[in-house]
Structures are given as structure tokens and as C-alpha cells.
XYZ file of C-alpha atoms in Angstrom:
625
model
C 0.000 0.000 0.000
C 1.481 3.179 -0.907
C 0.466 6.810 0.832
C 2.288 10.212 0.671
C 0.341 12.962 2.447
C -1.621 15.831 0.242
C -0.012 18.823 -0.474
C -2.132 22.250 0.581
C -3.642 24.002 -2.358
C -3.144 27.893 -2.994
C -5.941 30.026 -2.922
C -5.764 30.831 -6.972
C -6.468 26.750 -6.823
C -9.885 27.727 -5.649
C -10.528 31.505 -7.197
C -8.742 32.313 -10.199
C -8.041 35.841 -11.153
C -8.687 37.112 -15.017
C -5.694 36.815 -16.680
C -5.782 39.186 -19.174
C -3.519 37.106 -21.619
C -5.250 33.715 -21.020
C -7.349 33.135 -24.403
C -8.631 29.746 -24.201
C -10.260 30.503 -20.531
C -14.277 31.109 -21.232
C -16.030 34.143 -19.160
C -19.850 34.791 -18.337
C -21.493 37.707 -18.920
C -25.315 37.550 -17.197
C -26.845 40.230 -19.845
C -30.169 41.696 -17.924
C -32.000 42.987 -21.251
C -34.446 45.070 -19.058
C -32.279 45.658 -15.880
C -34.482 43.969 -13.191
C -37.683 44.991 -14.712
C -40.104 41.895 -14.093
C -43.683 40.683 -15.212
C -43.935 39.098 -11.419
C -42.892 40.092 -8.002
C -41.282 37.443 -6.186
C -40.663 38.477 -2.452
C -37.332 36.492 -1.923
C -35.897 38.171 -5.116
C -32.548 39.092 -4.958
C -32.511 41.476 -8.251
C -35.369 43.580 -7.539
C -33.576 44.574 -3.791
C -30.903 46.681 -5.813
C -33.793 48.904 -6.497
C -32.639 50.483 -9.604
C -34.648 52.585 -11.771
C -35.745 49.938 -14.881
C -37.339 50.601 -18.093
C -34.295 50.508 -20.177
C -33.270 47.950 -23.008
C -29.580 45.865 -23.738
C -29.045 47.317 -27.278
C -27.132 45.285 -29.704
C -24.289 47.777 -29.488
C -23.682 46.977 -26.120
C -23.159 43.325 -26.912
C -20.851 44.480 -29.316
C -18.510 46.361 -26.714
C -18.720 43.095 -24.575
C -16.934 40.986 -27.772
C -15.187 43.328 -28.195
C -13.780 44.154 -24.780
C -13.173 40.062 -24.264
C -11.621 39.681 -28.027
C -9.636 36.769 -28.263
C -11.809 34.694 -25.137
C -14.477 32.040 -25.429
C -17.732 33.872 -24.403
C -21.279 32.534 -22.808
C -23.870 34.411 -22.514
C -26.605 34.286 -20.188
C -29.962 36.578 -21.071
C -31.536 37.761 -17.645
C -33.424 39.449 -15.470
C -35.531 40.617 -14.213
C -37.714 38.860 -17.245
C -35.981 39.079 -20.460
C -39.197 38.859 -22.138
C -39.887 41.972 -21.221
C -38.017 43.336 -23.258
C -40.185 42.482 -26.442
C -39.471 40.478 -29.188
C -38.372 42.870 -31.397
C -35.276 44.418 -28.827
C -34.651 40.483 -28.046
C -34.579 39.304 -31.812
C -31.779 42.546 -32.657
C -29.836 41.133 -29.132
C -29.448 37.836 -30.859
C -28.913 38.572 -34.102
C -25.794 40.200 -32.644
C -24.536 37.773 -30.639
C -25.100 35.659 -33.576
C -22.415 38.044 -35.260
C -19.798 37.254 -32.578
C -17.843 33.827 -33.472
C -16.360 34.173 -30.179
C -19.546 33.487 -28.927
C -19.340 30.044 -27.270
C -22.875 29.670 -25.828
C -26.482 31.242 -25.491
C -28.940 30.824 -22.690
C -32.047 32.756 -21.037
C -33.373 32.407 -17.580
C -36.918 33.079 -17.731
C -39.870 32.835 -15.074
C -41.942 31.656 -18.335
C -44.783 33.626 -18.396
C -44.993 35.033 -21.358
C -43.270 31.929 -23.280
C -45.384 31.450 -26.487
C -45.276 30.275 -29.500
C -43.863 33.247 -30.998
C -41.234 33.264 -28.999
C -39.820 30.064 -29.489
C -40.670 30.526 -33.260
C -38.528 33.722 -33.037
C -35.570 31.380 -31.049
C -35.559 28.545 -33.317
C -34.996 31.137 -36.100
C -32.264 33.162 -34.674
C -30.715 30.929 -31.921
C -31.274 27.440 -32.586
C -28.964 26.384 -29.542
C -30.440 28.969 -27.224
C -30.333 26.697 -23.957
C -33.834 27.989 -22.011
C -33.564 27.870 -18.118
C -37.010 27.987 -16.257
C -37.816 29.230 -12.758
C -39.844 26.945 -10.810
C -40.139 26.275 -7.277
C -40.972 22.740 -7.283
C -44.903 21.470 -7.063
C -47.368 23.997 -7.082
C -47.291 24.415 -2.725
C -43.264 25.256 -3.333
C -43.974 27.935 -5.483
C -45.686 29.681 -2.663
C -43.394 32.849 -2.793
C -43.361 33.250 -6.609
C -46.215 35.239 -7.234
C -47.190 38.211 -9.134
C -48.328 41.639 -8.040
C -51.690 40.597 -7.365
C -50.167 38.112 -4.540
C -51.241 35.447 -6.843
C -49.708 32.446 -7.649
C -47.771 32.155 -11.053
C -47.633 28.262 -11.152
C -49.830 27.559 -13.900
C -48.729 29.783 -16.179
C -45.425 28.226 -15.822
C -46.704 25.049 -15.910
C -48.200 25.822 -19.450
C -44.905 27.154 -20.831
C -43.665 24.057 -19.867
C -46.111 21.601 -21.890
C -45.662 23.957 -24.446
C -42.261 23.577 -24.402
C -42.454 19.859 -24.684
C -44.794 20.106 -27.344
C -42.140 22.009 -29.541
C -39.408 19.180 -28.327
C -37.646 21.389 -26.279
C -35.470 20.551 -23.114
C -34.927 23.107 -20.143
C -33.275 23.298 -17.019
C -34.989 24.376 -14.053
C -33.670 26.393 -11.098
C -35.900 25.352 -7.982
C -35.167 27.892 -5.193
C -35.319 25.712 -1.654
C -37.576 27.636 0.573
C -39.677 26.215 3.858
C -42.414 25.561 1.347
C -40.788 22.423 -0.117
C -38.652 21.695 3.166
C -39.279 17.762 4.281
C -40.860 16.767 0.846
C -37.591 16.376 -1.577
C -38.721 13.365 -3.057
C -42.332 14.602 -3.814
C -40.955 17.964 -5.279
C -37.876 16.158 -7.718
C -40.735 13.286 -8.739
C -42.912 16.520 -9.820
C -40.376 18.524 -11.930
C -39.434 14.983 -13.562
C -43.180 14.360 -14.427
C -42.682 17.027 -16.962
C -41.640 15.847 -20.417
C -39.686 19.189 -21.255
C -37.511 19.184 -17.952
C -34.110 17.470 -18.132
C -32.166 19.595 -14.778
C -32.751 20.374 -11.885
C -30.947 22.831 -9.915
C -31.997 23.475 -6.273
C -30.358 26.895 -4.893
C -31.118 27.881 -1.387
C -33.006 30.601 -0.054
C -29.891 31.665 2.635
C -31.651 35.228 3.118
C -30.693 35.818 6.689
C -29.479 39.095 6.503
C -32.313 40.455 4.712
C -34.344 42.500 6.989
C -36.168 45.293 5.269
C -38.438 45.249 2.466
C -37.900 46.290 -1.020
C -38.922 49.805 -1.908
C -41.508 50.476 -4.406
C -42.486 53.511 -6.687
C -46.026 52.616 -6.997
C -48.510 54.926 -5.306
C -50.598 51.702 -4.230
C -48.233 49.000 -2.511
C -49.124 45.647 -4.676
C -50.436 43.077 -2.987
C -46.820 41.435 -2.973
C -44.881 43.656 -1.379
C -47.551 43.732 1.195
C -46.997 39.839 1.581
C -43.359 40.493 1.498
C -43.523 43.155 4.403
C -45.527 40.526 6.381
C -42.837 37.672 5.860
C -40.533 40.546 7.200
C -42.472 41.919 10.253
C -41.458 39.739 13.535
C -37.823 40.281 13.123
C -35.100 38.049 12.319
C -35.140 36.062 9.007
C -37.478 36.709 6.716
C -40.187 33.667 6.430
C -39.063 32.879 2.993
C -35.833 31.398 4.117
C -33.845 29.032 5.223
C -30.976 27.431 7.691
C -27.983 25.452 5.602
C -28.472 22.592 7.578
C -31.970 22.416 5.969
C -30.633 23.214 2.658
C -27.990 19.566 2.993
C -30.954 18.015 4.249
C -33.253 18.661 1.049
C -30.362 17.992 -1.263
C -29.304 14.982 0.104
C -32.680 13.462 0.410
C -33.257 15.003 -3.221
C -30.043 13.016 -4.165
C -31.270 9.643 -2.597
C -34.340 10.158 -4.653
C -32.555 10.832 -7.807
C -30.295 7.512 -7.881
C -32.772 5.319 -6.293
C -35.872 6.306 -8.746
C -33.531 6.153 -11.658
C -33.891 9.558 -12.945
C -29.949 10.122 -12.966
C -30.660 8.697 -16.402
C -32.285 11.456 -17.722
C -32.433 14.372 -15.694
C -29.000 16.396 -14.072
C -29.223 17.626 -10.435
C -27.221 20.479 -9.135
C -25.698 20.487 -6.900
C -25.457 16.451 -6.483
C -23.910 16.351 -9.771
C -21.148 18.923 -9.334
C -20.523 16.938 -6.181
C -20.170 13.639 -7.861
C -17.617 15.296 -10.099
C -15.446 16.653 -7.563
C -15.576 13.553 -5.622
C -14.205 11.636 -8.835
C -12.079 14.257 -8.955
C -12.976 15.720 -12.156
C -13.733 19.411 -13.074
C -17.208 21.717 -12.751
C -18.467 24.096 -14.977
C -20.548 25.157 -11.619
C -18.681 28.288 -10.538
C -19.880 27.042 -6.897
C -17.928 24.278 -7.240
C -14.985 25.936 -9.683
C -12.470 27.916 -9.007
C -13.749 30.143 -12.054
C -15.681 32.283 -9.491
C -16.604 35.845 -9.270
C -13.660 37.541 -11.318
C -14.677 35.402 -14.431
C -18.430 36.084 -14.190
C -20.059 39.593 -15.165
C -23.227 41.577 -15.637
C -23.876 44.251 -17.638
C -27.655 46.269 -17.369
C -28.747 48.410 -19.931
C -27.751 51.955 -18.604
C -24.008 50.459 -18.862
C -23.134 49.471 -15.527
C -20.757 46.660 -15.666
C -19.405 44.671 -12.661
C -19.195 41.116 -11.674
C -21.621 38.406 -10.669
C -25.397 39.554 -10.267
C -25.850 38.013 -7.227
C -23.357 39.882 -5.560
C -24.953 43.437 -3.744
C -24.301 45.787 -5.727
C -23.459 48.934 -6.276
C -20.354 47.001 -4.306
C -19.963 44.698 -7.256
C -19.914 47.004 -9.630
C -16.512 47.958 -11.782
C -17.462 50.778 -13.989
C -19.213 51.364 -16.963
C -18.469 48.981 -19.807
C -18.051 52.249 -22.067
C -15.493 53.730 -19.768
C -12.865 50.242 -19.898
C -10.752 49.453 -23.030
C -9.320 46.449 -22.453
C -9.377 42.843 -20.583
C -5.928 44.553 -18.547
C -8.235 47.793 -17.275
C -11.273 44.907 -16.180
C -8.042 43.208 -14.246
C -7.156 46.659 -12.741
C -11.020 47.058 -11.357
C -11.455 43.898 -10.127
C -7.833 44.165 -8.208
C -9.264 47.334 -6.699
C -12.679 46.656 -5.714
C -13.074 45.994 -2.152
C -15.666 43.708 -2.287
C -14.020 41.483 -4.146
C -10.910 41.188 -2.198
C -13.296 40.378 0.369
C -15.353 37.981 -1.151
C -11.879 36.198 -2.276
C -10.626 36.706 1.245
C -13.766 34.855 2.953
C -11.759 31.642 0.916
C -8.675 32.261 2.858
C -9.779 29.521 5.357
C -10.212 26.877 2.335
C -7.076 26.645 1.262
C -6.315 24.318 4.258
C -9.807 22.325 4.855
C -9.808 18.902 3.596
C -12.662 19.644 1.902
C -11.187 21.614 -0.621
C -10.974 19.576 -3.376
C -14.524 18.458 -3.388
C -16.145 22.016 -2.352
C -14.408 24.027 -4.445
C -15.261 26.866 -1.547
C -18.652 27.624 -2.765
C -20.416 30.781 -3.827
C -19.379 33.732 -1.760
C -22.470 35.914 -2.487
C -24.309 32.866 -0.955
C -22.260 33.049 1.988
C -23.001 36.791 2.650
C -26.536 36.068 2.297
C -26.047 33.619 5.218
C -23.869 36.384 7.686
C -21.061 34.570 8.174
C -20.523 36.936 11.550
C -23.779 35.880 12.916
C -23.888 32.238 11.886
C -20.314 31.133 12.442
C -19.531 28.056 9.854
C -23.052 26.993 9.368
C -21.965 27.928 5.533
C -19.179 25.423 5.527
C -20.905 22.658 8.077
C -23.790 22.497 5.006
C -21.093 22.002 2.194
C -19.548 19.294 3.954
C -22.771 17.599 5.218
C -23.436 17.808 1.322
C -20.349 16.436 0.597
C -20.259 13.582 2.847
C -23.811 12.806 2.731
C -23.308 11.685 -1.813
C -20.191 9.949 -0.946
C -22.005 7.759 1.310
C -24.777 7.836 -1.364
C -22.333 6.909 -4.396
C -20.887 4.049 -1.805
C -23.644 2.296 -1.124
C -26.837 3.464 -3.501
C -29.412 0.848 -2.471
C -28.909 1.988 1.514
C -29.361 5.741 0.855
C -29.703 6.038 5.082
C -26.198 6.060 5.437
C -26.600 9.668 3.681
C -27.612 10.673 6.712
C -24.522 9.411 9.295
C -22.571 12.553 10.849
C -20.114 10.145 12.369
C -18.340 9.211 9.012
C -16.258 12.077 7.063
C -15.488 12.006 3.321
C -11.666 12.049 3.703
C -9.128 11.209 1.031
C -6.055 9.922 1.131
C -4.084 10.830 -1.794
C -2.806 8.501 -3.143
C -3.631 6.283 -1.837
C -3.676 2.997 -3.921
C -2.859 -0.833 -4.193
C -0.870 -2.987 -6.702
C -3.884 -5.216 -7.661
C -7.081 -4.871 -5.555
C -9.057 -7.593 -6.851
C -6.189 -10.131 -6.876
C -5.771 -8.945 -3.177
C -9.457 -9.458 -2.158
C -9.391 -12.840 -3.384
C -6.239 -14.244 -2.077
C -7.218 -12.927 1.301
C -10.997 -15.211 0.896
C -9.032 -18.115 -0.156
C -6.843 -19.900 2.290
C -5.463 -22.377 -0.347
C -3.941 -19.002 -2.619
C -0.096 -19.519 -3.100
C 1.803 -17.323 -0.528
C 5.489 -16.242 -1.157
C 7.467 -14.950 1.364
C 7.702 -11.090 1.354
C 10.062 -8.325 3.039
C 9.684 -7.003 6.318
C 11.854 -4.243 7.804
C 10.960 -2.414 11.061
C 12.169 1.081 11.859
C 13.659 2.381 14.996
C 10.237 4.022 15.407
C 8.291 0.986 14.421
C 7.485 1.633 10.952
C 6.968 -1.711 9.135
C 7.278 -1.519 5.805
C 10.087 -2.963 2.846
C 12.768 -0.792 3.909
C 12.540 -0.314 7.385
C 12.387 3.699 7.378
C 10.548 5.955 9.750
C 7.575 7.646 7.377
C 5.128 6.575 4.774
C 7.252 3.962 2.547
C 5.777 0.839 0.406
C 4.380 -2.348 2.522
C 3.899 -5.627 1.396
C -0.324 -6.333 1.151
C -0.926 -9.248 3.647
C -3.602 -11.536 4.395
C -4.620 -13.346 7.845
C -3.552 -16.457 5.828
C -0.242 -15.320 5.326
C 2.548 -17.103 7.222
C 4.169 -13.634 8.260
C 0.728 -11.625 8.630
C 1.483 -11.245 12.621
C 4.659 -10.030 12.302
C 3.449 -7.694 9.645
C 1.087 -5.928 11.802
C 2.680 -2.901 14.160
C 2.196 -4.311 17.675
C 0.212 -0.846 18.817
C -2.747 -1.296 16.152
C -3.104 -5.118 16.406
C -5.851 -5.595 18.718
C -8.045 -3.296 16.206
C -7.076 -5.222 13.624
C -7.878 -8.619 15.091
C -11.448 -7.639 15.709
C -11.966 -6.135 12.521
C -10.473 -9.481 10.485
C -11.745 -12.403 13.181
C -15.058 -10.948 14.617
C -15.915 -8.607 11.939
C -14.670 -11.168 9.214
C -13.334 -7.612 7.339
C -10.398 -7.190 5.199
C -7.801 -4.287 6.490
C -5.704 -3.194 3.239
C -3.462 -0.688 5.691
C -2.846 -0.108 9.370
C -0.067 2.284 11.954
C -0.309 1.817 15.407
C 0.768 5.516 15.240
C 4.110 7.384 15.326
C 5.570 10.223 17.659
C 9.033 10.097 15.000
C 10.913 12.546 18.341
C 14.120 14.411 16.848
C 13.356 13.660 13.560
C 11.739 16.120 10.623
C 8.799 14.105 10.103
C 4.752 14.928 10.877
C 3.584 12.582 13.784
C 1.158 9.670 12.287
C -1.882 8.635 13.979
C -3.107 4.662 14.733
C -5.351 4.096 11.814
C -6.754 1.122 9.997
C -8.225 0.901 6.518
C -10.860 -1.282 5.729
C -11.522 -3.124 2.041
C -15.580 -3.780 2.037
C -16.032 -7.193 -0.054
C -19.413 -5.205 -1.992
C -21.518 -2.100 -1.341
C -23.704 -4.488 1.061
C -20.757 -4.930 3.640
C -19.837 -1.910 3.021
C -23.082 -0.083 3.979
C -23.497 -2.936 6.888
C -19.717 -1.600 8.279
C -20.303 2.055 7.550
C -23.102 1.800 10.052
C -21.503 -0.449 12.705
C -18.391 1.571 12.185
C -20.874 4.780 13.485
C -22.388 3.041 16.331
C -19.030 1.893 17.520
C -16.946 4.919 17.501
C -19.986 6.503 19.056
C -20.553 4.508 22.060
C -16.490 4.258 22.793
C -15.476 5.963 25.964
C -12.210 6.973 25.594
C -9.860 9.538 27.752
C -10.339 12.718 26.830
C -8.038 14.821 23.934
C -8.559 11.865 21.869
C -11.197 11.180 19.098
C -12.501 8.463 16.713
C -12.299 9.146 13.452
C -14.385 7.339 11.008
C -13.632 7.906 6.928
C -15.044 7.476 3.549
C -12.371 7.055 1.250
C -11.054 5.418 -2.138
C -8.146 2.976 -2.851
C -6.922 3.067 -6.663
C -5.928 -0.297 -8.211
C -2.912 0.700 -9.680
C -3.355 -2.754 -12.124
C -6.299 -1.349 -13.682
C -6.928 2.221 -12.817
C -10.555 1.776 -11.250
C -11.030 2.971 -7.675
C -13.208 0.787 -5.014
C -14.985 2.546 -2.058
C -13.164 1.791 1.421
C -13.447 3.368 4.909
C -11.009 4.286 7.524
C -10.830 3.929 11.340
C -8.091 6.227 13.156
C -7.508 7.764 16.665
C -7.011 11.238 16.467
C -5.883 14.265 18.949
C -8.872 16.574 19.226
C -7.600 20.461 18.637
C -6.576 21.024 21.992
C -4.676 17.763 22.656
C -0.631 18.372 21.645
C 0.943 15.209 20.536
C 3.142 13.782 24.041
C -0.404 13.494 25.705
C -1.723 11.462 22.408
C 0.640 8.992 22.711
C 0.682 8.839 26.361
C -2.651 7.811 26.025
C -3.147 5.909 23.300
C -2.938 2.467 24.618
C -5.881 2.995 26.571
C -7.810 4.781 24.124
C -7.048 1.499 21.666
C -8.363 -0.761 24.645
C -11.392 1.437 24.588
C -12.252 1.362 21.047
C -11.361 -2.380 20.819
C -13.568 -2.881 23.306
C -16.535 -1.140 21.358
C -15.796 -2.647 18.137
C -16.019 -6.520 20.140
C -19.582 -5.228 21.547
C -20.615 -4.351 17.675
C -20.963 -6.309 14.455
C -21.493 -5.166 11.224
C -25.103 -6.171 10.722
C -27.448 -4.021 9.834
C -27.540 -0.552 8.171
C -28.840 1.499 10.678
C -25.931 3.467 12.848
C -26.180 6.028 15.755
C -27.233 8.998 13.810
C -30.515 9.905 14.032
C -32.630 10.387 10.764
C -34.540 13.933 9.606
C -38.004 14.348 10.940
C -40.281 15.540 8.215
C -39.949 19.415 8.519
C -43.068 22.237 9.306
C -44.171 22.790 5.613
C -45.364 26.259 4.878
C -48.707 25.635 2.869
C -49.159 29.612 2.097
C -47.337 32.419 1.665
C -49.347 34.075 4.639
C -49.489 30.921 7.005
């Protein structure tokens, strides 16, 4: 088994800046045709709180500045809002004929609540924009869409609803963005089984509603408040959040249970899920075109309105996000300059400075930072990260063992990677240890002056020999400290260990101390689901003396034969953060008698482990209730 410990990414690892010379990198540009001008009024919507004066058009000059302003760079376009439909068909048809123009042009997509969708309108797409990529907003069933309404305080559902049969009808596929508010809370499975049921949806992206710092309502210019703002002052009125939205630990909790759905009913077939499948990519440590999940954050996304206010993201408050009037900036190097010198940027990028070292960094990606100051960080502590993580953790346990989808919900076991950490031949390993008659040959066994045992006899990670229980020298293979663990894990548990340390202190010498740990090699995703939860019950009921913790893992071993990568999970004792290293080992012995003792009381039967599951959350059946 071979292990070197992973090196700490840089921050530009997880938020690139715009390199002005970089020509094969893409950029967004969110184009808001009519500013945040909108046919409906939702109360939880983040454009209309910049309360900007509206009215105005995107004219196909300005899309002309942006190509020309990002010569030489892939471009995607996003057409927004506000509605963009608002804008009429005949300012919309000149925007895309110019964009059409630009060859740099990469892609072409409109968010739209779908209220006015018609058959004009996708007449007038298939015409000009063929490969326009339509994105919907719908809240789930119709009780989810509770706070998108119009001025009247009426729902919008079936409107939307028609757009989207219509949509079908023409044999055209959208993605829908489903905000998570307390009105689909607790029913997950009943909201993703009602987007599926419609024939023109094929994604799903649930964003949450984090609107805790919002505590004032938006303005409005009317004479006569609308009957949605006067909703929306309601939701606002006892203090606190407003009633629209919600905790991250209720956001993980949807998604996951979302997620279960999603692989269990099959629809992973057919229909993409943010952010599960973002997730899943990070996890097989492949790339995201998610900028939540990418390190192509806020200083490659923009937004230009139609009285020429340019800046970054849209989500981002603004006027703080703003840069300066695309008119007034003549090259990629002056939108570098801006974005070094706006403060809220540096901000936004320093909020990150804390990911660089979390071991979640490679599968987070550090998220969206306008999400996280929707959440106040300063009055919510990590609640931002804790949900990422539970995320995290919750579809690796998910991807592990699909047909047990409760181990989703286990706090007690981590998604933590060792890298690399892989095997000569996994499968020939798994079934020489399950045969006792498999030909043995004598292998090399070195011990350090610190106890390492490995082929060389060195203090530090260094390649070991993979033994079986079979194995004339599998005793002598196993470091004294850790072999009580690993006896109950191979004899009672009937397990296979691929790795185990009983744990180094490595005194006078330049080395990181090592903690006991033993891996664990699950036969199928039914023992592995089975030990995932016995694992959980065990390290919770273990009494051990204090400063030291169980740790239990989800992990991956590559098969260096064939390249594939088989689930595994991890068992360690671990210093807790205010434990130093000469007490850990001090007490160690007793804190392996401890644990040893819990893992003899368990057995891996079952899949249900110490952590309780969700209760069905308070649904909100009205936007008044």
C-alpha cells in the first residue's frame, strides 16, 4: 500500500483571477436585457432589492462592446433578469442577431420565469438561436412555489406550468432552477418526482433561499403597494429572518434526500441535479463548470444592465460589485485593474482564505461567496461550511452504497481522502485474502527504529507488502500498537484491512507525527453499507480519555493494475484540537483498549448506525401561514 500525504492548495487553486492574456479561458457575462424589470414580483428576489430605476433595453451595441472588450476569449452568454421577455421580441430578436455576429460566442442561454413563453417566442428562437439553452424558474410542485407570485399576490404556477407543456410540445429541453424555501422543506422526493413528471424538464438545480441578513423590504415607486410587497412586508415583520428562508443545515438536508431520490428512482438517467452532480464530479475528482464548485468564481463572471453598468456576478450586492461602466474600460488589462481594486471582491476572495487548508477543498471548491453573505457569516459562524460538507459527505455515502441511501444521513463518518492512496492489484488482493489455499510467497519485512513496518525499514510513509490473515508472516506484519483493532476487525468482523499504523511520535526527527489508523476493504456495497453503520455506532458509544477522538472515513483505494477505484473506509484515533501530541501517545494504549472494546460489543449487521434520521420538517402551505 502506498500513501504520501496531500499537499495544501493555494488560494488561486480555488478563485482564479482574469488573466488578461489567457485566451482559451471562457467568461460569463449575465446580460439583464431590461435591468431587473419583471412581469412578477417574487418576495425572496434578490434582483429587484438593488432597487434600480428599470425601463431601459440591452441594445445590440452593447453586446458588441462586450466581444469586443473580451476579443480573443471564449464567451457565454446568459440573457436575464428581471424577465428578459420583457423586453419584447423585437429588442430580443436585434440582441441575438448580434450575438449571432460574434464567433467568439461560445454559448447562449435565457433564464426566464416563463410567463410570457409562447409560440412566438420560441418561433422567433428557433430562427435566430437554434442552440439557445432555455432555463425555467420553478419552485418545485405547485405548494413550493408559494413565494413566486405576481403583483396581485397570486400564484404564477400555472402559467409556468403551461410554458412548460408547451415547451415539450415544440421538443424542447430546459433546465430548471428550484429555489429551496420552507415551502418544499421535508418533501424532496415529492418535489424532484414533480419537476421529472414534466416531459420538457431534463435539470434540476436546487439553490437555497440563505436570506438571513435580509431585513427590510424592497422599496416600491407605486402609489398603491401591490399586494406582494404587502406579503413580502408581512414575511418581514417579527424580526429576524425573513419567512421565505432558510438554515444550511436544511438546505444539505433537502439535497441529500433530493439526491437519494434521484439515484434510487432512476432519474440520474435522464435528468442532471445540481448540486449532487457537481458533487459527484469533484468527488471523482474531475472538473465543474458550476462556478460554486470551480475555481472560475466571481472575477470570471459579469453583468452588464442596460444603462451600462458593468461589474461582476449579479448576485453579488451591488453597487459594491460594480466595476465601472463597460463604455469607460478598453481592455481585458483595465477589467483586471477594477477587479484588483474593488473591495468587495478582495473580500469575497478573502472569505476563501480559510479553504485553502480544509480537507474539503478539493470536493467544495469553496462555494459561492455571495451565498455566503446572504447567510452572515458573523452571525452564523460556519453553518456555511458545516452544510457544504454535510453535502459532501452525505453523496459519498450515497455513491458508496446506492441501495442503503440512510447512510446519507450518518454525521459520524467524514469524506476524507487519502491521496494517493492505492494498491498494486485490488481484486487479486481481495481474493487471495478469501481463499486460504492461494499460493503465498514470502515477502520483506523491515521495522524502523520508530516501528514503521514496511520494505525498507524507514521511519515515514514507505511501500508495505499487502498481507492476508492467511499469510505465514501476517502477525509479524502488523505494528504491535494497532493489532488488537485489527484482530477484531479481520476475526469478529470477518473484514479485510488493506493498511494499518499503530501511530508514530518520530521525536528528533523532521517528520509529521502519524496517527493509529486502519483501513478497511468492504467485499461489496452491502458490507460496506453494513460496516459504515456499525463503524458509526461503535466509535460513538467508545469511551475513551479525553483529547482523543474516533475518526471514522469514507475514502477510495486506486488499483494501480487497472486504474478503477473501489470505495473503502477508515478507522483512526485522532488528537482533538486542543490535545498536543506527548499526551496522544501517552494515552493511546488505553484509548485502543477502549475502542477495541466497542468494536467486540458491535458487528457489522445491519444498516442502521447512531445517527438519528430527519423528521419531516413544518411545511409552509401559504405564503401568509
Amino acid at each position: 500500500m502506498h500513501r504520501t500525504t496531500e499537499q495544501h492548495h493555494p488560494i488561486d487553486r480555488l478563485y482564479r483571477s482574469l488573466e488578461p492574456e489567457d485566451t482559451g479561458t471562457a467568461v460569463s457575462v449575465i446580460v439583464k436585457l431590461r435591468g431587473e424589470t419583471c412581469d412578477i414580483d417574487c418576495p425572496h428576489c434578490y434582483e429587484k432589492r438593488k432597487e434600480v430605476p428599470g425601463g431601459a433595453r440591452i441594445s445590440p451595441d452593447q453586446i458588441g462592446q462586450l466581444a469586443r472588450l473580451f476579443r480573443h476569449r471564449p464567451l457565454a452568454v446568459e440573457l436575464h433578469g428581471g424577465e428578459p421577455l420583457t423586453a419584447g421580441r423585437e429588442a430580443v430578436a436585434a440582441v441575438l442577431r448580434e450575438i449571432a455576429a460574434q464567433p467568439q460566442v461560445m454559448r447562449v442561454s435565457m433564464q426566464t420565469n416563463g410567463v410570457q413563453l409562447d409560440e412566438q417566442w420560441l418561433d422567433l428562437f428557433d430562427e435566430l438561436c437554434p442552440g439557445l439553452q432555455i432555463g425555467v424558474s420553478l419552485d418545485g410542485d405547485a405548494q413550493g412555489n408559494a413565494w413566486r407570485i405576481g403583483y396581485d399576490g397570486e400564484p404564477v404556477y400555472p402559467r409556468v406550468v403551461q410554458a412548460l407543456e408547451l415547451l415539450a410540445a415544440r421538443g424542447r429541453k430546459v433546465g430548471v432552477i428550484t429555489t429551496v424555501t420552507p415551502a418544499v422543506l421535508g418533501r424532496a422526493e415529492q418535489v424532484l418526482d414533480h419537476l421529472a413528471s414534466f416531459e420538457a424538464v431534463n435539470a434540476v438545480s436546487f439553490v437555497p433561499c440563505f436570506d438571513s441578513t435580509i431585513h427590510r423590504s424592497t422599496a416600491t415607486r407605486a402609489r398603491r403597494v401591490p399586494a406582494s410587497r404587502l406579503l413580502q412586508q408581512a414575511a418581514l415583520a417579527l424580526g429576524g429572518s425573513p419567512k421565505w428562508a432558510i438554515h444550511p443545515d436544511e438546505y444539505a438536508e433537502f439535497v441529500l434526500a433530493a439526491t437519494a431520490r434521484w439515484i434510487g428512482s432512476g432519474y440520474f438517467t435522464r435528468l442532471k441535479l445540481e448540486p449532487a452532480v457537481s458533487t459527484i464530479r469533484r468527488l471523482r475528482g474531475l472538473d465543474s463548470g458550476f462556478c460554486h464548485f470551480s475555481d472560475l468564481k466571481c472575477d470570471h463572471v459579469f453583468t452588464l444592465y442596460p444603462d451600462n453598468r458593468f461589474g461582476s456576478c449579479d448576485e453579488l450586492p451591488w453597487p459594491q460589485a460594480r466595476l465601472a461602466r463597460l463604455d469607460e474600460i478598453g481592455d481585458q488589462h483595465g477589467v483586471a485593474r477594477l477587479q484588483q481594486d474593488n473591495l468587495l471582491l478582495n473580500q469575497g476572495k478573502a472569505l476563501m482564505a480559510k479553504c485553502t487548508t480544509c480537507d474539503y477543498r478539493s470536493t467544495c471548491g469553496g462555494g459561492c461567496i455571495a451565498t455566503r453573505w446572504r447567510q452572515d457569516p458573523a452571525a452564523d459562524g460556519d453553518a456555511y461550511c458545516d452544510h457544504r460538507m454535510r453535502i459532501v459527505d452525505g453523496i459519498a455515502a450515497l455513491l458508496s452504497q446506492p441501495a442503503h441511501p440512510e447512510g446519507a444521513w450518518c454525521r459520524a463518518l467524514r469524506w476524507r481522502p487519502r491521496t494517493p492512496n492505492s494498491m498494486h492489484d485490488v481484486n487479486a488482493f481481495t481474493t487471495r485474502w478469501d481463499d486460504p489455499a492461494a499460493t503465498r510467497i514470502e515477502v520483506r519485512l523491515h521495522v524502523s527504529e520508530h516501528g514503521n513496518i514496511n520494505t525498507v525499514g524507514l521511519p515515514g510513509v514507505h511501500e508495505a507488502d499487502d498481507l492476508d490473515p492467511a499469510h505465514p508472516q501476517w502477525r509479524e506484519a502488523i505494528e504491535a500498537g494497532v493489532r488488537p483493532l485489527v484482530d477484531v476487525l479481520t476475526s469478529r468482523w470477518c473484514l479485510i484491512t488493506y493498511d494499518s499504523c499503530q501511530g508514530h511520535a518520530y521525536p528528533g526527527l523532521d517528520l509529521e507525527p502519524a496517527e493509529l489508523r486502519v483501513g478497511l476493504l468492504p467485499r461489496d456495497r452491502a458490507e460496506y453499507a453494513r460496516t459504515a453503520a456499525a463503524l458509526c455506532r461503535a466509535a460513538t458509544s467508545a469511551a475513551l480519555p479525553g483529547g482523543i477522538e474516533v475518526h471514522t472515513a469514507r475514502s477510495e483505494l486506486t488499483c494501480e493494475t487497472s486504474g478503477t477505484t473501489t470505495a473503502v473506509l477508515d478507522l483512526s484515533l485522532r488528537p482533538d484540537h486542543h490535545q498536543d501530541w506527548d499526551a496522544y501517545f501517552a494515552n493511546l494504549d488505553t484509548a485502543v483498549r477502549a475502542l477495541t472494546g466497542a468494536l467486540t460489543a458491535e458487528r457489522p449487521s445491519g444498516t442502521a448506525c447512531a445517527c438519528p434520521l430527519p423528521a419531516p420538517a413544518d411545511v409552509v402551505g401559504a405564503v401568509a401561514g
